[in-house]
Amino acid sequence: METSSSSPVKPRRKDKDEDKFRIGATLAFIVVIIGIGVPMWWRTTTVYRVNLPSTEILSLSETPIKTAVQVAIYTQDTSRGQLLIAELQSAFSDNEIWSVEFKQLSPTPKTQEAHTPAALEKLLLENHVQSVGDFMFIEWPKLQEELLLTTERSALMRSDTPSNKIAQLLHAKILQTYRINQILSTDDRMGAKSEAPQPAYDVIVSVLNPKPRLTHAKWNIAMAVKTYIEPWLAKVSGVSNYTVRSQWKYRVAIEADLKQVRDQSKLGRHYALQETALPHLLTSIAQNLSASTTDKPAINLVVYIPPCHIAPLHIYNSKDQRLTRNDVDAFISPPWGGFIIANPPEHVCLSAMSDQEAVPYHVSTTDNMQVMLDQLHKLLDISSELQMEGVKVVDIEQLEPRRWEYEAYLRRSAIRHISTASSTLQSLIKLLDQISYIVIDDEVGAAITNSYADILAAKAALLEHRLADASVLAKRAFVASERGFFDASLLAQLYFPDEQKYAIYIPLFLPIMVPVLSSFNMLRGVLQARRKEKQS
């Protein structure tokens, strides 16, 4: 009886011991897989992303770009000055772009003793300090034009010039409101927008002489560049930096159909280059010009010396009208650069046509450099080409652009940099929201955050009448936004989406998860058996 009663107890204790070990092993297995393995897998496969001010960046467009400008007005009669300012304040009161402060300058004994407009302008500019971007209107009764724009931050006006004419000049030439509207508008019908100025450019001055043995042209182009181009570019380097180099190129012929035209010169003819063939001409010579050795965009300034058998060479339009201006044949092709045709002197070609020895001659530095500087004005988008009736602009006599013209370019570039940087950051944030597996490392995050901070600072500087600071901040914001948008690390996992990730990891983890799930089922069965045993 004792044997039969004790035999069933031992297996029961053995089963309980086995259940304890089984439950312990199962729990340990589950803890290792779920508690350690799954978090480790999640951590190692999670896309690293720095926290970004996404909401703030997307709301950048809600705060408009507004610029503060101070305009001083000097009149001989104080009441006329007050009336002009009241009318101008009313004209600019509801403007969404400009915050214009009009300041009246009263006459003094010294100003009344000025006998020339230049003396009056010099006196007023010396006694009234102006910030970058400010402007001044100076009344001079004997002026022929209604308004005369000088090379400084000033314009002379006649005593009968109305306020609406002054407002028109401010909008068209000084503030260039129509161009600012083009930058800020999202409507494509406003016209084509030019690209934002880049932080640095390579300026390459090339002299092409296809027949150096027959056309013995002499020109110290390196000295000409140092004398004219480099000082001028140094004056406009507030927006972009410029690296200038010069070169001679030989045996580079243009590929264009030329037409001989009879004339009354001693040579008895010249050759016509059709305006429609100019793009093909640039294409034919571009491959022979040495490209920039850096990643900076290049501005090409080419002086072409045609050989005497096709010289003189002049540009004609589709109506067979000669486009030579001031004895110069030249054209520009933004943003590629400019092209000048420097025809040899007539006596050089007469000698060449008589099969005589080539006559050496010097290329005119002054003529060609003046044209080249004018081309740079237009290529860099500094010049204001808009014409107004009753308004005259003083010709440039110094080796620098007009101050009001350059500061308008500075203001326009700052607004364009802010607008472009804002659009770039917003596009990047939208892209990152749509594609969750793009990596955002610390460097890209810092570029985006710094660009956003500089955009806010540049907007504040424009509104606080600090154009020079705003230009620096806006340029820095633009550079940082471009660096963040085009950073190569953004492409690290671009071709490894979540679907592909799961397709790779599921076959690896599924065999491991099957025992885990079966262990859960076994654990549930053991716990249920114990519960029934306790109940019984």
XYZ file of C-alpha atoms in Angstrom:
536
model
C 0.000 0.000 0.000
C 2.848 2.383 0.880
C 4.569 1.645 -2.400
C 1.477 2.261 -4.464
C 0.642 5.488 -2.527
C 4.154 7.025 -2.785
C 4.877 6.287 -6.450
C 2.532 8.956 -7.994
C 3.892 11.804 -5.759
C 7.465 11.813 -7.061
C 6.579 12.403 -10.751
C 4.286 15.268 -9.693
C 7.172 17.045 -7.889
C 9.383 16.374 -10.859
C 6.831 17.947 -13.207
C 6.578 21.014 -10.979
C 10.343 21.430 -10.948
C 10.452 21.111 -14.725
C 7.673 23.688 -15.022
C 9.664 26.119 -12.881
C 12.752 25.763 -15.058
C 10.654 25.965 -18.211
C 8.872 29.116 -17.024
C 12.177 30.674 -15.972
C 13.814 29.873 -19.301
C 10.803 31.164 -21.197
C 10.730 34.425 -19.226
C 14.466 34.896 -19.690
C 14.124 34.259 -23.430
C 11.261 36.742 -23.671
C 13.137 39.381 -21.674
C 16.263 39.035 -23.821
C 14.343 39.182 -27.112
C 11.750 41.833 -26.262
C 13.524 43.759 -23.524
C 16.971 43.907 -25.141
C 16.795 42.719 -28.757
C 13.802 44.747 -29.932
C 15.012 48.098 -28.433
C 18.483 47.475 -29.832
C 17.039 46.740 -33.276
C 14.805 49.806 -33.045
C 17.728 51.987 -31.987
C 20.099 50.760 -34.696
C 17.510 51.069 -37.490
C 16.009 54.423 -36.465
C 16.861 57.308 -38.862
C 18.843 59.966 -36.985
C 17.155 63.353 -37.093
C 18.073 66.541 -35.294
C 15.180 68.531 -33.896
C 14.328 71.398 -36.237
C 12.075 74.462 -35.854
C 9.788 73.071 -38.562
C 6.622 74.935 -37.535
C 8.476 78.251 -37.309
C 10.143 77.766 -40.690
C 6.851 76.940 -42.398
C 5.380 80.136 -40.966
C 8.173 82.395 -42.304
C 5.948 83.594 -45.160
C 3.412 84.929 -42.661
C 5.829 87.704 -41.668
C 6.324 90.020 -44.668
C 9.685 91.522 -45.592
C 9.488 95.253 -44.918
C 12.343 97.718 -45.370
C 12.869 101.048 -43.634
C 14.288 103.926 -45.700
C 14.932 107.543 -44.789
C 14.412 110.236 -47.447
C 15.510 113.794 -46.729
C 14.037 116.755 -48.618
C 15.694 120.165 -48.825
C 13.746 123.143 -50.164
C 14.401 126.883 -50.196
C 10.853 127.470 -48.925
C 10.050 125.628 -45.689
C 6.309 125.531 -46.374
C 6.879 123.848 -49.742
C 9.015 121.211 -48.035
C 6.284 120.553 -45.476
C 3.689 120.211 -48.221
C 5.862 117.784 -50.214
C 6.508 115.632 -47.135
C 2.808 115.531 -46.207
C 1.859 114.399 -49.729
C 4.674 111.829 -49.886
C 3.760 110.411 -46.469
C 0.209 109.966 -47.691
C 1.463 108.207 -50.846
C 3.575 105.717 -48.850
C 1.301 105.329 -45.804
C -0.273 101.984 -46.757
C 2.740 100.453 -48.481
C 3.343 96.808 -47.560
C 7.012 96.774 -48.645
C 8.442 100.129 -47.595
C 8.495 102.007 -44.313
C 9.664 105.416 -45.549
C 10.583 108.177 -43.127
C 10.594 111.627 -44.737
C 12.833 114.204 -43.115
C 12.782 117.911 -43.845
C 16.025 119.870 -44.148
C 15.644 123.595 -43.529
C 17.784 126.193 -45.318
C 20.715 127.737 -43.451
C 22.896 130.756 -44.205
C 25.579 128.460 -45.609
C 23.180 126.626 -47.933
C 21.731 129.909 -49.176
C 25.237 131.105 -50.063
C 25.894 128.088 -52.328
C 26.166 129.312 -55.916
C 26.231 125.939 -57.693
C 24.156 122.785 -57.276
C 27.341 120.760 -56.764
C 28.395 123.025 -53.876
C 24.932 122.796 -52.300
C 24.888 119.030 -52.648
C 28.350 118.696 -51.089
C 27.390 120.946 -48.170
C 24.162 119.064 -47.407
C 25.753 115.626 -47.694
C 28.553 116.675 -45.320
C 26.243 118.192 -42.687
C 23.536 115.512 -42.729
C 24.829 112.003 -42.112
C 23.156 109.324 -44.223
C 22.973 105.605 -43.590
C 23.404 102.988 -46.300
C 20.297 103.048 -48.493
C 19.129 106.578 -47.581
C 18.392 109.283 -50.149
C 18.111 113.050 -50.395
C 16.212 115.453 -52.702
C 17.789 118.896 -53.101
C 15.863 121.791 -54.617
C 17.671 123.901 -57.212
C 15.433 126.473 -58.947
C 17.437 126.858 -62.171
C 17.463 123.159 -63.050
C 16.516 122.292 -66.626
C 15.117 118.837 -65.865
C 12.469 118.094 -63.283
C 14.843 115.714 -61.545
C 18.568 115.079 -61.952
C 20.018 111.936 -60.359
C 23.617 112.373 -59.225
C 26.223 109.697 -58.565
C 25.740 110.015 -54.782
C 22.670 109.360 -52.589
C 20.955 112.471 -53.912
C 18.916 114.021 -56.687
C 18.408 117.645 -57.667
C 14.827 118.776 -58.208
C 13.306 121.832 -59.773
C 11.141 124.224 -57.722
C 7.986 123.140 -59.565
C 8.567 119.387 -59.314
C 5.386 117.816 -57.896
C 5.319 115.193 -55.155
C 3.910 112.501 -57.445
C 6.990 112.848 -59.675
C 9.234 112.374 -56.644
C 7.196 109.307 -55.603
C 7.512 107.876 -59.111
C 11.285 108.336 -59.023
C 11.513 106.675 -55.618
C 9.501 103.666 -56.758
C 11.139 103.305 -60.188
C 14.820 104.133 -59.667
C 15.735 104.361 -55.983
C 13.621 101.657 -54.338
C 12.878 99.749 -57.572
C 9.513 98.584 -56.234
C 8.530 96.757 -59.420
C 11.596 94.502 -59.139
C 10.983 93.845 -55.441
C 7.421 92.820 -56.310
C 8.831 90.375 -58.852
C 11.038 88.837 -56.161
C 8.290 88.528 -53.563
C 5.444 87.543 -55.878
C 4.391 83.929 -56.281
C 2.553 84.771 -59.494
C 4.465 83.604 -62.585
C 2.765 86.317 -64.628
C 4.900 88.919 -62.828
C 7.759 87.954 -65.136
C 10.885 85.832 -64.997
C 12.827 86.062 -61.764
C 16.586 86.293 -61.852
C 18.584 84.002 -59.611
C 19.877 85.141 -56.267
C 23.468 86.454 -56.394
C 25.953 83.730 -55.526
C 28.454 84.286 -52.704
C 31.434 84.090 -55.087
C 32.187 84.307 -58.812
C 35.109 83.684 -61.134
C 35.505 86.536 -63.651
C 37.503 85.344 -66.672
C 38.715 87.976 -69.155
C 39.749 86.365 -72.449
C 41.324 87.940 -75.536
C 40.808 85.853 -78.698
C 43.220 86.354 -81.589
C 42.600 83.664 -84.254
C 45.495 84.784 -86.509
C 48.334 86.061 -84.309
C 50.878 86.042 -87.181
C 48.659 88.135 -89.459
C 47.079 90.320 -86.751
C 49.906 91.492 -84.525
C 47.807 92.926 -81.663
C 49.532 94.089 -78.512
C 47.718 94.525 -75.206
C 48.759 94.145 -71.588
C 45.443 92.625 -70.573
C 46.681 91.705 -67.086
C 47.515 95.348 -66.346
C 44.191 96.502 -67.813
C 42.302 94.078 -65.563
C 44.192 95.268 -62.469
C 43.614 98.906 -63.390
C 39.921 98.773 -64.300
C 38.128 95.503 -63.520
C 39.535 94.597 -60.098
C 39.043 98.061 -58.499
C 35.492 98.237 -59.850
C 34.612 94.764 -58.548
C 36.111 95.662 -55.166
C 33.547 98.460 -54.918
C 30.629 96.039 -55.424
C 31.925 93.161 -53.309
C 29.380 93.714 -50.550
C 27.121 91.020 -52.019
C 29.564 88.637 -53.739
C 33.302 88.027 -53.824
C 35.086 88.010 -57.177
C 38.238 86.278 -58.368
C 39.559 87.758 -61.624
C 41.996 86.246 -64.098
C 42.934 87.036 -67.691
C 44.190 84.990 -70.629
C 45.093 85.136 -74.328
C 43.647 82.520 -76.659
C 44.998 81.942 -80.167
C 43.637 80.101 -83.194
C 40.078 80.221 -81.875
C 37.824 80.939 -84.830
C 34.135 81.824 -84.567
C 31.622 79.592 -86.305
C 29.105 81.915 -87.933
C 27.917 82.797 -91.424
C 29.286 86.213 -92.323
C 27.959 88.411 -95.103
C 30.108 90.904 -96.989
C 28.652 94.417 -97.174
C 30.029 97.099 -99.500
C 30.755 100.520 -97.946
C 32.665 103.765 -98.549
C 35.686 102.930 -96.404
C 39.196 102.518 -97.808
C 38.769 98.758 -97.589
C 35.538 99.067 -99.566
C 33.666 96.511 -97.439
C 32.904 95.144 -94.027
C 31.316 91.937 -92.773
C 27.930 91.512 -91.141
C 27.316 89.151 -88.238
C 23.609 88.472 -87.812
C 22.141 88.952 -84.345
C 20.398 85.572 -84.602
C 23.789 83.865 -84.942
C 25.168 85.228 -81.661
C 24.078 82.255 -79.482
C 25.799 79.857 -81.898
C 28.908 82.044 -81.829
C 29.093 81.771 -78.035
C 28.616 78.023 -78.229
C 31.478 77.694 -80.698
C 33.967 79.613 -78.553
C 32.806 78.416 -75.112
C 34.375 75.000 -75.573
C 37.745 76.638 -76.344
C 37.725 78.877 -73.290
C 39.278 77.266 -70.250
C 36.553 76.628 -67.725
C 36.676 77.766 -64.125
C 38.883 75.558 -61.976
C 36.535 75.949 -58.991
C 32.880 75.207 -58.347
C 32.074 78.934 -58.423
C 29.962 80.219 -61.332
C 31.971 81.977 -64.020
C 31.388 85.302 -65.754
C 33.140 85.389 -69.137
C 34.284 88.692 -70.641
C 35.577 88.061 -74.155
C 37.379 90.476 -76.488
C 37.491 89.065 -80.025
C 40.037 90.425 -82.528
C 38.819 89.407 -86.001
C 41.512 88.718 -88.631
C 41.723 91.255 -91.414
C 40.146 89.011 -94.073
C 36.811 89.278 -92.180
C 37.381 92.711 -90.603
C 35.854 95.071 -89.799
C 33.083 92.907 -88.341
C 29.786 94.465 -87.258
C 26.567 93.111 -85.747
C 23.294 93.435 -87.695
C 19.723 92.746 -86.597
C 17.042 90.874 -88.521
C 16.082 94.096 -90.360
C 19.631 94.468 -91.681
C 20.234 97.429 -89.404
C 23.715 97.895 -88.015
C 23.801 97.727 -84.188
C 27.163 99.448 -83.724
C 26.970 102.039 -80.928
C 29.730 104.564 -80.348
C 31.944 102.612 -82.776
C 31.619 99.536 -80.550
C 30.119 96.167 -81.446
C 29.310 94.220 -78.298
C 26.558 92.198 -76.644
C 25.869 90.344 -73.407
C 24.305 86.955 -72.727
C 23.331 86.677 -69.042
C 24.516 84.859 -67.045
C 27.278 83.575 -69.370
C 28.985 86.920 -69.891
C 29.810 89.582 -72.460
C 31.389 89.686 -75.918
C 33.256 92.591 -77.531
C 34.443 92.786 -81.148
C 37.699 94.767 -81.268
C 38.264 95.400 -84.965
C 41.863 96.115 -86.053
C 42.592 99.675 -87.282
C 41.975 100.310 -90.949
C 45.657 100.893 -91.794
C 46.561 97.493 -90.308
C 44.110 95.681 -92.559
C 45.129 97.746 -95.607
C 48.701 96.601 -95.054
C 47.577 93.003 -94.614
C 45.461 93.086 -97.781
C 48.521 94.326 -99.692
C 50.459 91.220 -98.586
C 52.833 93.362 -96.584
C 54.380 92.438 -93.278
C 51.947 92.509 -90.359
C 51.829 95.913 -88.711
C 51.869 95.723 -84.919
C 49.302 97.865 -83.099
C 48.007 98.384 -79.552
C 44.457 97.499 -78.596
C 42.684 100.436 -76.958
C 42.485 99.743 -73.225
C 40.164 102.650 -72.393
C 37.549 101.872 -75.042
C 37.336 98.166 -74.317
C 37.442 98.488 -70.526
C 34.616 101.031 -70.534
C 32.462 98.629 -72.521
C 33.468 95.758 -70.232
C 32.514 97.704 -67.109
C 29.164 98.569 -68.659
C 28.636 94.866 -69.387
C 29.449 93.998 -65.768
C 26.867 96.568 -64.656
C 24.216 94.661 -66.565
C 25.463 91.126 -65.916
C 25.501 91.693 -62.152
C 22.086 93.377 -62.397
C 23.313 96.607 -60.836
C 22.319 99.099 -63.537
C 18.859 100.630 -63.614
C 17.741 100.722 -67.243
C 14.234 102.125 -66.654
C 13.783 105.481 -68.366
C 11.529 108.244 -66.998
C 10.334 111.377 -68.735
C 11.747 114.519 -67.165
C 14.440 112.591 -65.274
C 18.114 112.675 -66.213
C 20.916 110.575 -64.754
C 24.438 111.978 -64.413
C 27.043 109.988 -66.348
C 29.537 107.952 -64.347
C 32.942 109.620 -64.241
C 34.578 107.618 -61.454
C 35.656 103.977 -61.464
C 32.711 102.765 -59.401
C 28.926 102.524 -59.831
C 26.559 105.258 -58.720
C 26.103 104.994 -54.987
C 22.283 105.013 -55.022
C 22.322 102.430 -57.819
C 24.644 100.090 -55.940
C 22.708 100.449 -52.680
C 19.480 99.660 -54.521
C 21.236 96.507 -55.736
C 22.365 95.814 -52.156
C 18.800 96.171 -50.884
C 17.350 94.095 -53.696
C 19.934 91.345 -53.171
C 19.219 91.213 -49.428
C 15.486 90.812 -50.064
C 16.145 88.192 -52.749
C 18.489 86.259 -50.436
C 15.896 86.315 -47.645
C 13.121 85.218 -49.990
C 15.214 82.471 -51.590
C 16.516 81.159 -48.259
C 12.982 81.077 -46.827
C 11.664 79.170 -49.851
C 14.597 76.737 -49.700
C 14.081 75.989 -46.003
C 10.321 75.565 -46.428
C 10.802 73.198 -49.360
C 13.333 71.197 -47.354
C 11.017 70.921 -44.320
C 8.133 69.757 -46.522
C 10.413 67.196 -48.171
C 11.607 65.899 -44.798
C 8.008 65.568 -43.595
C 7.055 63.565 -46.681
C 10.099 61.253 -46.658
C 10.706 60.038 -43.126
C 13.887 58.074 -43.850
C 16.062 61.050 -44.845
C 18.876 61.502 -42.331
C 19.317 64.926 -40.699
C 22.699 64.968 -39.002
C 24.062 67.629 -36.665
C 25.787 69.582 -39.445
C 22.666 69.821 -41.608
C 20.557 70.646 -38.564
C 22.939 73.433 -37.587
C 22.868 74.854 -41.145
C 19.048 74.880 -41.180
C 18.761 76.368 -37.693
C 21.412 79.034 -38.357
C 19.802 79.957 -41.659
C 16.419 80.363 -39.955
C 17.949 82.551 -37.229
C 19.773 84.713 -39.814
C 16.559 85.153 -41.816
C 14.789 86.532 -38.743
C 17.777 88.770 -37.954
C 17.969 90.052 -41.555
C 14.256 90.891 -41.581
C 14.658 92.765 -38.320
C 17.702 94.641 -39.651
C 15.803 95.780 -42.754
C 12.958 97.049 -40.604
C 15.388 98.753 -38.221
C 17.059 100.766 -40.991
C 20.292 98.698 -41.006
C 20.740 97.782 -44.660
C 24.437 96.897 -44.430
C 23.828 94.449 -41.564
C 20.780 93.030 -43.309
C 22.825 92.345 -46.440
C 25.444 90.370 -44.486
C 22.820 88.381 -42.549
C 20.739 87.656 -45.642
C 23.774 86.418 -47.566
C 24.748 84.186 -44.644
C 21.202 82.803 -44.428
C 21.211 82.066 -48.156
C 24.559 80.241 -48.014
C 23.489 78.168 -44.986
C 20.155 77.223 -46.582
C 21.865 76.104 -49.784
C 24.407 74.099 -47.789
C 21.664 72.388 -45.812
C 19.509 71.643 -48.839
C 22.281 70.196 -50.986
C 24.207 68.352 -48.259
C 25.228 64.889 -49.449
C 24.270 63.248 -46.141
C 20.592 63.769 -46.977
C 20.971 61.067 -49.626
C 22.527 58.506 -47.265
C 19.342 56.441 -46.879
C 17.246 57.966 -49.617
C 17.292 54.712 -51.584
C 16.666 52.547 -48.492
C 12.991 53.234 -47.632
C 11.037 51.651 -44.779
C 9.407 49.078 -47.076
C 12.805 47.804 -48.159
C 14.019 47.839 -44.572
C 11.138 45.622 -43.428
C 11.623 43.319 -46.411
C 15.202 42.710 -45.241
C 14.662 42.461 -41.485
C 11.448 40.394 -41.363
C 13.115 37.209 -42.773
C 15.838 37.618 -40.135
C 13.602 38.193 -37.105
C 10.615 36.022 -38.011
C 12.377 32.673 -37.208
C 13.353 34.090 -33.809
C 9.874 35.381 -33.043
C 8.194 31.981 -33.691
C 9.768 30.361 -30.575
C 8.924 33.503 -28.612
C 5.285 33.268 -29.573
C 5.179 29.514 -28.868
C 6.795 30.184 -25.484
C 3.979 32.617 -24.715
C 1.493 29.894 -25.599
C 3.321 27.319 -23.412
C 3.506 29.794 -20.519
C -0.203 30.461 -20.794
C -0.906 26.693 -20.704
C 1.224 26.137 -17.604
C -0.369 29.035 -15.765
C -3.858 27.782 -16.642
C -2.981 24.241 -15.407
C -1.739 25.619 -12.079
C -4.848 27.744 -11.702
C -7.079 24.681 -12.225
C -4.966 22.669 -9.772
C -5.365 25.319 -7.089
C -9.092 25.510 -7.717
C -9.446 21.721 -7.425
